[in-house]
Amino acid sequence: MKRRTLPYLAQAGMIAALYAALTYLAMALNLAYGSVQFRFSEALTVLPILTPAAVPGLAIGCFIGNLASPYPLDLVFGTAASLIAAVLTRAVRRIRVKNLPVLAPLPPVLVNAVIVGLQITFFTPGEAASWAGFLISAAQVGLGQLAVCYLLGLPFGAALEKSGAAAHIFAHTK
């Protein structure tokens, strides 16, 4: 058991660091926070298909990335959304179409649309909390997530699997 602990922690730490760094890159381009976001870091949300270490890695990376958020509640709600999405992604990792984990990017899209959409609706100053406001916020967050997770994340995860790099990198934590 001890032998697997160090690689697990190292992988989780590297995923967290990469997620946070990519979030700050998106922040520099004004794409990381708010209802319209295009976080490059969300492409990493497919990593739970490859290693269980991605679950805490993504949650911790999201927490670190959200330290710069203008919305303080992102630390709680964004991190919770990332953790829930990572667990669900891990759960659907074996559902494949032509050996492609097509459902893996879906939990981050749906969970973030709902949780971040609710957060924006209820806690953004000047926003009137309403179903219409929630649906608009959820759609905006969800569309950004959909683009990143399916256009960047799914090909990234598939390329890692196909190249054999994932088997080498994540060998000790499967």
PDB file of C-alpha atoms in Angstrom:
ATOM      1  CA  MET A   1       0.000   0.000   0.000  1.00  0.00           C
ATOM      2  CA  LYS A   2       2.815   2.401   0.884  1.00  0.00           C
ATOM      3  CA  ARG A   3       4.302   1.904  -2.546  1.00  0.00           C
ATOM      4  CA  ARG A   4       1.178   3.307  -4.219  1.00  0.00           C
ATOM      5  CA  THR A   5       0.766   6.292  -1.900  1.00  0.00           C
ATOM      6  CA  LEU A   6       3.656   8.415  -3.151  1.00  0.00           C
ATOM      7  CA  PRO A   7       2.806   8.131  -6.881  1.00  0.00           C
ATOM      8  CA  TYR A   8      -0.859   8.848  -6.061  1.00  0.00           C
ATOM      9  CA  LEU A   9       0.033  12.008  -4.123  1.00  0.00           C
ATOM     10  CA  ALA A  10       2.521  13.111  -6.787  1.00  0.00           C
ATOM     11  CA  GLN A  11      -0.034  12.663  -9.562  1.00  0.00           C
ATOM     12  CA  ALA A  12      -2.768  14.456  -7.614  1.00  0.00           C
ATOM     13  CA  GLY A  13      -0.342  17.308  -6.889  1.00  0.00           C
ATOM     14  CA  MET A  14       0.753  17.627 -10.510  1.00  0.00           C
ATOM     15  CA  ILE A  15      -2.857  17.621 -11.728  1.00  0.00           C
ATOM     16  CA  ALA A  16      -3.755  20.263  -9.130  1.00  0.00           C
ATOM     17  CA  ALA A  17      -0.813  22.450 -10.151  1.00  0.00           C
ATOM     18  CA  LEU A  18      -1.572  22.117 -13.850  1.00  0.00           C
ATOM     19  CA  TYR A  19      -5.272  22.859 -13.315  1.00  0.00           C
ATOM     20  CA  ALA A  20      -4.480  25.967 -11.251  1.00  0.00           C
ATOM     21  CA  ALA A  21      -1.874  27.217 -13.758  1.00  0.00           C
ATOM     22  CA  LEU A  22      -4.266  26.778 -16.685  1.00  0.00           C
ATOM     23  CA  THR A  23      -7.017  28.544 -14.736  1.00  0.00           C
ATOM     24  CA  TYR A  24      -4.702  31.511 -14.141  1.00  0.00           C
ATOM     25  CA  LEU A  25      -3.853  31.538 -17.849  1.00  0.00           C
ATOM     26  CA  ALA A  26      -7.584  31.717 -18.637  1.00  0.00           C
ATOM     27  CA  MET A  27      -7.906  34.462 -16.010  1.00  0.00           C
ATOM     28  CA  ALA A  28      -5.210  36.496 -17.758  1.00  0.00           C
ATOM     29  CA  LEU A  29      -7.389  36.314 -20.874  1.00  0.00           C
ATOM     30  CA  ASN A  30     -10.537  37.178 -18.880  1.00  0.00           C
ATOM     31  CA  LEU A  31     -12.025  33.727 -19.517  1.00  0.00           C
ATOM     32  CA  ALA A  32     -11.889  32.084 -16.081  1.00  0.00           C
ATOM     33  CA  TYR A  33     -14.692  33.480 -13.945  1.00  0.00           C
ATOM     34  CA  GLY A  34     -18.319  34.512 -14.311  1.00  0.00           C
ATOM     35  CA  SER A  35     -21.156  33.110 -16.365  1.00  0.00           C
ATOM     36  CA  VAL A  36     -19.197  33.139 -19.630  1.00  0.00           C
ATOM     37  CA  GLN A  37     -16.044  31.133 -19.052  1.00  0.00           C
ATOM     38  CA  PHE A  38     -13.666  29.123 -21.146  1.00  0.00           C
ATOM     39  CA  ARG A  39     -11.253  27.609 -18.646  1.00  0.00           C
ATOM     40  CA  PHE A  40      -8.582  25.643 -20.449  1.00  0.00           C
ATOM     41  CA  SER A  41      -8.081  23.780 -17.166  1.00  0.00           C
ATOM     42  CA  GLU A  42     -11.468  22.121 -17.593  1.00  0.00           C
ATOM     43  CA  ALA A  43      -9.967  19.999 -20.375  1.00  0.00           C
ATOM     44  CA  LEU A  44      -8.236  18.128 -17.549  1.00  0.00           C
ATOM     45  CA  THR A  45     -11.585  16.996 -16.143  1.00  0.00           C
ATOM     46  CA  VAL A  46     -11.300  13.846 -18.291  1.00  0.00           C
ATOM     47  CA  LEU A  47      -8.295  12.655 -16.273  1.00  0.00           C
ATOM     48  CA  PRO A  48     -10.397  10.625 -13.803  1.00  0.00           C
ATOM     49  CA  ILE A  49     -10.859   8.114 -16.650  1.00  0.00           C
ATOM     50  CA  LEU A  50      -7.139   7.420 -16.339  1.00  0.00           C
ATOM     51  CA  THR A  51      -6.372   7.682 -12.627  1.00  0.00           C
ATOM     52  CA  PRO A  52      -8.219   8.024  -9.331  1.00  0.00           C
ATOM     53  CA  ALA A  53      -5.581  10.587  -8.305  1.00  0.00           C
ATOM     54  CA  ALA A  54      -7.286  13.043 -10.648  1.00  0.00           C
ATOM     55  CA  VAL A  55     -10.306  13.269  -8.330  1.00  0.00           C
ATOM     56  CA  PRO A  56      -8.557  15.099  -5.473  1.00  0.00           C
ATOM     57  CA  GLY A  57      -6.130  16.710  -7.931  1.00  0.00           C
ATOM     58  CA  LEU A  58      -8.922  18.449  -9.826  1.00  0.00           C
ATOM     59  CA  ALA A  59     -10.719  19.544  -6.655  1.00  0.00           C
ATOM     60  CA  ILE A  60      -7.548  20.977  -5.095  1.00  0.00           C
ATOM     61  CA  GLY A  61      -6.528  22.588  -8.394  1.00  0.00           C
ATOM     62  CA  CYS A  62      -9.951  24.201  -8.673  1.00  0.00           C
ATOM     63  CA  PHE A  63      -9.691  25.516  -5.120  1.00  0.00           C
ATOM     64  CA  ILE A  64      -6.265  27.021  -5.846  1.00  0.00           C
ATOM     65  CA  GLY A  65      -7.461  28.432  -9.170  1.00  0.00           C
ATOM     66  CA  ASN A  66     -10.474  29.989  -7.480  1.00  0.00           C
ATOM     67  CA  LEU A  67      -8.325  31.835  -4.934  1.00  0.00           C
ATOM     68  CA  ALA A  68      -8.115  34.593  -7.565  1.00  0.00           C
ATOM     69  CA  SER A  69     -11.831  34.584  -8.318  1.00  0.00           C
ATOM     70  CA  PRO A  70     -13.739  37.831  -7.819  1.00  0.00           C
ATOM     71  CA  TYR A  71     -16.513  35.605  -6.427  1.00  0.00           C
ATOM     72  CA  PRO A  72     -15.428  34.365  -2.964  1.00  0.00           C
ATOM     73  CA  LEU A  73     -18.051  31.630  -2.976  1.00  0.00           C
ATOM     74  CA  ASP A  74     -16.248  30.032  -5.933  1.00  0.00           C
ATOM     75  CA  LEU A  75     -13.916  28.548  -3.338  1.00  0.00           C
ATOM     76  CA  VAL A  76     -16.811  26.529  -1.922  1.00  0.00           C
ATOM     77  CA  PHE A  77     -19.189  26.003  -4.836  1.00  0.00           C
ATOM     78  CA  GLY A  78     -16.628  25.716  -7.620  1.00  0.00           C
ATOM     79  CA  THR A  79     -14.521  23.277  -5.631  1.00  0.00           C
ATOM     80  CA  ALA A  80     -17.600  21.213  -4.713  1.00  0.00           C
ATOM     81  CA  ALA A  81     -18.688  21.159  -8.354  1.00  0.00           C
ATOM     82  CA  SER A  82     -15.237  19.984  -9.454  1.00  0.00           C
ATOM     83  CA  LEU A  83     -15.135  17.248  -6.824  1.00  0.00           C
ATOM     84  CA  ILE A  84     -18.628  15.961  -7.659  1.00  0.00           C
ATOM     85  CA  ALA A  85     -17.910  16.082 -11.398  1.00  0.00           C
ATOM     86  CA  ALA A  86     -14.593  14.240 -10.967  1.00  0.00           C
ATOM     87  CA  VAL A  87     -16.238  11.462  -8.938  1.00  0.00           C
ATOM     88  CA  LEU A  88     -18.986  11.106 -11.561  1.00  0.00           C
ATOM     89  CA  THR A  89     -16.455  11.133 -14.404  1.00  0.00           C
ATOM     90  CA  ARG A  90     -14.548   8.345 -12.659  1.00  0.00           C
ATOM     91  CA  ALA A  91     -17.821   6.414 -12.330  1.00  0.00           C
ATOM     92  CA  VAL A  92     -18.628   6.570 -16.075  1.00  0.00           C
ATOM     93  CA  ARG A  93     -15.092   5.968 -17.344  1.00  0.00           C
ATOM     94  CA  ARG A  94     -15.873   2.504 -18.708  1.00  0.00           C
ATOM     95  CA  ILE A  95     -18.854   3.604 -20.799  1.00  0.00           C
ATOM     96  CA  ARG A  96     -17.399   3.882 -24.271  1.00  0.00           C
ATOM     97  CA  VAL A  97     -18.418   4.184 -27.880  1.00  0.00           C
ATOM     98  CA  LYS A  98     -15.786   2.770 -30.234  1.00  0.00           C
ATOM     99  CA  ASN A  99     -13.394   2.760 -27.275  1.00  0.00           C
ATOM    100  CA  LEU A 100     -13.925   6.500 -26.714  1.00  0.00           C
ATOM    101  CA  PRO A 101     -15.161   7.560 -23.226  1.00  0.00           C
ATOM    102  CA  VAL A 102     -17.878   9.807 -24.657  1.00  0.00           C
ATOM    103  CA  LEU A 103     -19.698  10.297 -21.343  1.00  0.00           C
ATOM    104  CA  ALA A 104     -16.575  11.272 -19.383  1.00  0.00           C
ATOM    105  CA  PRO A 105     -16.779  15.007 -20.232  1.00  0.00           C
ATOM    106  CA  LEU A 106     -20.504  15.178 -19.468  1.00  0.00           C
ATOM    107  CA  PRO A 107     -20.436  15.313 -15.624  1.00  0.00           C
ATOM    108  CA  PRO A 108     -18.272  18.477 -15.535  1.00  0.00           C
ATOM    109  CA  VAL A 109     -20.601  20.123 -18.053  1.00  0.00           C
ATOM    110  CA  LEU A 110     -23.806  19.301 -16.180  1.00  0.00           C
ATOM    111  CA  VAL A 111     -22.539  19.718 -12.621  1.00  0.00           C
ATOM    112  CA  ASN A 112     -20.869  23.062 -13.306  1.00  0.00           C
ATOM    113  CA  ALA A 113     -23.868  24.343 -15.256  1.00  0.00           C
ATOM    114  CA  VAL A 114     -26.157  23.628 -12.305  1.00  0.00           C
ATOM    115  CA  ILE A 115     -23.919  24.528  -9.344  1.00  0.00           C
ATOM    116  CA  VAL A 116     -22.128  27.532 -10.842  1.00  0.00           C
ATOM    117  CA  GLY A 117     -25.357  28.631 -12.516  1.00  0.00           C
ATOM    118  CA  LEU A 118     -27.091  28.616  -9.112  1.00  0.00           C
ATOM    119  CA  GLN A 119     -24.159  30.421  -7.505  1.00  0.00           C
ATOM    120  CA  ILE A 120     -24.243  33.174 -10.122  1.00  0.00           C
ATOM    121  CA  THR A 121     -28.028  33.482  -9.896  1.00  0.00           C
ATOM    122  CA  PHE A 122     -28.245  33.729  -6.124  1.00  0.00           C
ATOM    123  CA  PHE A 123     -24.997  35.373  -5.072  1.00  0.00           C
ATOM    124  CA  THR A 124     -24.003  37.862  -7.786  1.00  0.00           C
ATOM    125  CA  PRO A 125     -24.751  41.427  -6.675  1.00  0.00           C
ATOM    126  CA  GLY A 126     -27.296  43.133  -8.880  1.00  0.00           C
ATOM    127  CA  GLU A 127     -28.651  39.864 -10.296  1.00  0.00           C
ATOM    128  CA  ALA A 128     -32.288  39.120  -9.566  1.00  0.00           C
ATOM    129  CA  ALA A 129     -32.720  35.508  -8.514  1.00  0.00           C
ATOM    130  CA  SER A 130     -35.204  33.911 -10.890  1.00  0.00           C
ATOM    131  CA  TRP A 131     -35.676  30.736 -12.895  1.00  0.00           C
ATOM    132  CA  ALA A 132     -35.001  32.671 -16.079  1.00  0.00           C
ATOM    133  CA  GLY A 133     -31.790  34.088 -14.597  1.00  0.00           C
ATOM    134  CA  PHE A 134     -30.710  30.620 -13.488  1.00  0.00           C
ATOM    135  CA  LEU A 135     -31.453  29.080 -16.885  1.00  0.00           C
ATOM    136  CA  ILE A 136     -29.460  31.793 -18.646  1.00  0.00           C
ATOM    137  CA  SER A 137     -26.495  31.465 -16.257  1.00  0.00           C
ATOM    138  CA  ALA A 138     -26.578  27.658 -16.376  1.00  0.00           C
ATOM    139  CA  ALA A 139     -26.720  27.701 -20.181  1.00  0.00           C
ATOM    140  CA  GLN A 140     -23.786  30.113 -20.421  1.00  0.00           C
ATOM    141  CA  VAL A 141     -21.639  28.112 -17.990  1.00  0.00           C
ATOM    142  CA  GLY A 142     -22.718  24.830 -19.570  1.00  0.00           C
ATOM    143  CA  LEU A 143     -21.911  25.929 -23.121  1.00  0.00           C
ATOM    144  CA  GLY A 144     -18.423  27.055 -22.124  1.00  0.00           C
ATOM    145  CA  GLN A 145     -17.891  23.766 -20.298  1.00  0.00           C
ATOM    146  CA  LEU A 146     -19.255  21.796 -23.233  1.00  0.00           C
ATOM    147  CA  ALA A 147     -16.813  23.447 -25.617  1.00  0.00           C
ATOM    148  CA  VAL A 148     -13.766  22.935 -23.413  1.00  0.00           C
ATOM    149  CA  CYS A 149     -14.600  19.441 -22.173  1.00  0.00           C
ATOM    150  CA  TYR A 150     -15.591  17.974 -25.520  1.00  0.00           C
ATOM    151  CA  LEU A 151     -13.430  19.943 -27.953  1.00  0.00           C
ATOM    152  CA  LEU A 152     -10.261  19.945 -25.835  1.00  0.00           C
ATOM    153  CA  GLY A 153     -10.721  17.412 -23.030  1.00  0.00           C
ATOM    154  CA  LEU A 154     -12.058  14.393 -24.883  1.00  0.00           C
ATOM    155  CA  PRO A 155      -9.368  14.481 -27.619  1.00  0.00           C
ATOM    156  CA  PHE A 156      -6.729  15.067 -24.917  1.00  0.00           C
ATOM    157  CA  GLY A 157      -7.856  12.040 -22.901  1.00  0.00           C
ATOM    158  CA  ALA A 158      -8.162   9.879 -26.006  1.00  0.00           C
ATOM    159  CA  ALA A 159      -4.680  10.891 -27.173  1.00  0.00           C
ATOM    160  CA  LEU A 160      -3.190  10.045 -23.770  1.00  0.00           C
ATOM    161  CA  GLU A 161      -4.832   6.631 -23.829  1.00  0.00           C
ATOM    162  CA  LYS A 162      -3.956   5.879 -27.437  1.00  0.00           C
ATOM    163  CA  SER A 163      -0.321   6.911 -27.139  1.00  0.00           C
ATOM    164  CA  GLY A 164       0.204   4.674 -24.164  1.00  0.00           C
ATOM    165  CA  ALA A 165       1.465   7.659 -22.187  1.00  0.00           C
ATOM    166  CA  ALA A 166      -1.390   7.317 -19.711  1.00  0.00           C
ATOM    167  CA  ALA A 167      -0.471   3.708 -18.971  1.00  0.00           C
ATOM    168  CA  HIS A 168       3.092   4.771 -18.190  1.00  0.00           C
ATOM    169  CA  ILE A 169       2.280   7.972 -16.297  1.00  0.00           C
ATOM    170  CA  PHE A 170      -0.568   6.560 -14.233  1.00  0.00           C
ATOM    171  CA  ALA A 171       0.698   2.970 -13.890  1.00  0.00           C
ATOM    172  CA  HIS A 172       0.838   2.969 -10.099  1.00  0.00           C
ATOM    173  CA  THR A 173      -2.612   4.423  -9.414  1.00  0.00           C
ATOM    174  CA  LYS A 174      -5.071   2.624 -11.667  1.00  0.00           C
TER     175      LYS A 174
END
